[in-house]
Amino acid sequence: MKIRKAELSDSSELFALEQKLFLSKNYPLSRGSFCYHIKNNMLFVAEIDNIIAGYILVLIKRKNAKLYSIGVKEEFRGRKIAQKLLEFSIKKLSSIGFDSLLLEVRVDNEVAINLYKKIGFSIKKNLNEFYLDGCDAYLMEL
Ligand SMILES: CC(C)(COP(=O)(O)OP(=O)(O)OC[C@H]1O[C@@H](n2cnc3c(N)ncnc32)[C@H](O)[C@@H]1OP(=O)(O)O)[C@@H](O)C(=O)NCCC(=O)NCCS
């Protein structure tokens, strides 16, 4: 598996993956948003045999870094791809001077919460009815 910076030519494949990963209520990224984030934020892909198996998007705003989204294709799950994408991004962030990373996650997304806790994130706050369907979010920080 290779982790690399996403390129504009990846946007169609990333968009197709996003459609499978997230329902419309979870605000999947549009193709245009992928292009924007490829140019302006930290977007890495995990590639296996030239296929994008997963991606991670970290938004960089002045002194703050936020893990906006992470996803792995169903057929590639359980192979530590998400963990490696996170570890890779955290290393990059610390090399450019960021010492904390924030994220919001649905309280019912047990798989993602396990992943984040394994990496070392802790729950800072409960954000009431953060999502459109009324679901709360945890604000987590590393
Ligand atoms: C969350 C997601 C990215 C995990 O990807 P993955 O590559 O399968 O995860 P990894 O193999 O790296 O797993 C790392 C850790 O995550 C947790 N985890 C992963 N899959 C899990 C599962 N099915 N059940 C419980 N915990 C799980 C575990 O702590 C695991 O460590 P362990 O294997 O030592 O127990 C993937 O399930 C996914 O794309 N889900 C849909 C999109 C999503 O919800 N994204 C997060 C919100 S933006």
XYZ file of C-alpha atoms and ligand atoms in Angstrom:
190
model
C 0.000 0.000 0.000
C 1.194 3.468 -0.877
C 0.051 6.720 0.736
C 0.404 9.814 -1.401
C -0.945 13.327 -1.808
C -4.166 13.380 -3.854
C -4.022 14.956 -7.295
C -6.719 16.701 -9.301
C -6.925 13.651 -11.571
C -8.086 11.607 -8.516
C -11.213 13.712 -8.014
C -13.605 11.446 -9.992
C -12.453 8.305 -8.194
C -12.646 10.071 -4.823
C -16.130 11.346 -5.596
C -17.300 7.840 -6.579
C -15.886 6.458 -3.314
C -17.551 9.233 -1.298
C -20.965 8.385 -2.788
C -20.584 4.853 -1.451
C -19.269 5.900 1.959
C -21.689 8.608 2.999
C -25.449 9.073 2.663
C -26.674 12.515 1.613
C -27.632 13.323 5.264
C -23.919 13.072 6.084
C -23.043 15.709 3.501
C -20.820 13.740 1.096
C -18.200 15.903 -0.592
C -18.960 16.920 -4.152
C -16.452 16.484 -6.954
C -15.824 20.242 -6.888
C -15.152 20.116 -3.138
C -12.559 17.408 -3.696
C -10.824 19.626 -6.258
C -10.889 22.538 -3.795
C -9.480 20.451 -0.928
C -6.805 18.870 -3.123
C -5.554 22.371 -3.881
C -6.040 23.976 -0.454
C -5.917 21.348 2.283
C -4.259 18.079 3.233
C -5.804 15.230 1.257
C -3.988 11.913 1.125
C -5.018 8.707 -0.606
C -4.085 5.118 0.175
C -3.490 3.267 -3.060
C -3.347 -0.475 -3.622
C -2.548 -1.757 -7.135
C -3.375 1.684 -8.557
C -6.826 1.658 -6.946
C -7.751 4.249 -4.326
C -8.620 2.179 -1.262
C -9.224 5.132 1.055
C -8.595 8.766 1.769
C -8.155 11.255 4.576
C -8.934 14.964 4.524
C -7.505 17.377 7.088
C -8.517 21.037 6.968
C -5.868 23.544 7.836
C -7.026 26.914 9.133
C -4.359 29.221 10.484
C -3.168 27.483 13.674
C -5.872 24.776 13.677
C -6.023 21.403 12.015
C -9.294 19.487 11.772
C -9.811 15.943 10.595
C -12.763 16.513 8.290
C -13.223 13.072 6.788
C -11.709 9.621 6.485
C -13.026 6.657 4.541
C -11.943 3.259 3.319
C -13.640 1.194 0.590
C -15.641 -1.629 2.095
C -13.573 -4.368 0.448
C -10.365 -2.940 1.950
C -11.571 -2.478 5.527
C -9.971 -4.116 8.546
C -6.480 -3.890 7.038
C -5.309 -0.897 9.109
C -5.585 1.425 6.115
C -7.445 4.115 8.093
C -4.980 3.793 10.955
C -2.031 4.223 8.568
C -3.675 7.215 6.850
C -4.168 8.852 10.238
C -0.652 8.122 11.455
C 0.792 9.429 8.173
C -1.224 12.679 8.426
C -0.342 13.192 12.093
C 3.366 12.888 11.259
C 2.975 15.417 8.433
C 1.070 17.791 10.703
C 3.699 17.670 13.412
C 6.450 18.221 10.831
C 4.774 21.504 9.844
C 4.228 22.621 13.424
C 0.741 21.474 14.393
C 0.534 19.938 17.821
C -3.184 19.246 18.038
C -5.856 17.783 15.800
C -9.608 18.143 16.329
C -12.542 16.241 14.876
C -16.283 15.798 15.222
C -17.811 12.341 14.991
C -21.360 11.039 15.250
C -21.870 9.449 18.662
C -23.373 6.414 16.895
C -20.263 5.806 14.718
C -18.706 3.243 17.027
C -16.162 2.013 14.446
C -14.759 5.513 13.878
C -14.766 6.337 17.621
C -12.780 3.125 18.288
C -10.315 4.090 15.567
C -9.825 7.605 16.959
C -9.415 6.350 20.547
C -6.880 3.802 19.365
C -4.828 6.595 17.782
C -4.982 8.569 21.050
C -7.883 11.007 20.568
C -10.013 11.756 23.614
C -13.560 13.093 23.908
C -13.588 16.773 24.884
C -17.261 17.634 24.576
C -20.683 16.382 23.556
C -22.155 18.613 20.840
C -25.943 18.424 21.126
C -27.900 17.705 17.924
C -24.864 18.558 15.836
C -26.117 16.690 12.764
C -29.197 17.450 10.654
C -30.951 14.255 11.756
C -30.601 15.304 15.416
C -27.660 13.018 16.194
C -25.132 14.370 18.718
C -21.419 14.602 17.941
C -18.373 14.121 20.091
C -15.683 16.741 19.741
C -12.446 14.773 20.004
C -8.872 16.016 20.265
C -5.444 14.537 19.857
C -13.973 4.082 9.931
C -13.171 3.449 8.773
C -12.457 4.586 8.034
C -12.148 2.444 9.355
O -11.328 1.975 8.274
P -10.440 0.640 8.341
O -9.311 0.804 7.390
O -11.308 -0.539 8.158
O -9.899 0.677 9.859
P -8.540 0.016 10.386
O -8.388 -1.348 9.804
O -7.413 0.978 10.201
O -8.855 -0.145 11.943
C -8.142 0.568 12.940
C -8.940 0.518 14.239
O -10.256 1.069 14.047
C -11.224 0.340 14.838
N -12.103 -0.442 13.972
C -11.962 -0.635 12.634
N -12.982 -1.413 12.163
C -13.758 -1.714 13.235
C -14.968 -2.463 13.392
N -15.572 -3.060 12.354
N -15.525 -2.559 14.633
C -14.947 -1.939 15.690
N -13.797 -1.192 15.609
C -13.211 -1.101 14.394
C -10.390 -0.599 15.700
O -9.983 0.103 16.849
C -9.201 -0.866 14.778
O -8.058 -1.329 15.470
P -7.881 -2.920 15.732
O -8.039 -3.577 14.384
O -6.505 -3.048 16.296
O -8.979 -3.299 16.669
C -14.106 2.681 7.789
O -14.899 1.771 8.528
C -15.032 3.564 6.964
O -14.652 4.046 5.886
N -16.274 3.811 7.455
C -17.244 4.651 6.721
C -16.861 6.102 6.717
C -16.786 6.675 8.133
O -17.634 6.417 8.990
N -15.744 7.513 8.376
C -15.512 8.142 9.677
C -16.284 9.384 9.864
S -15.752 10.687 8.785
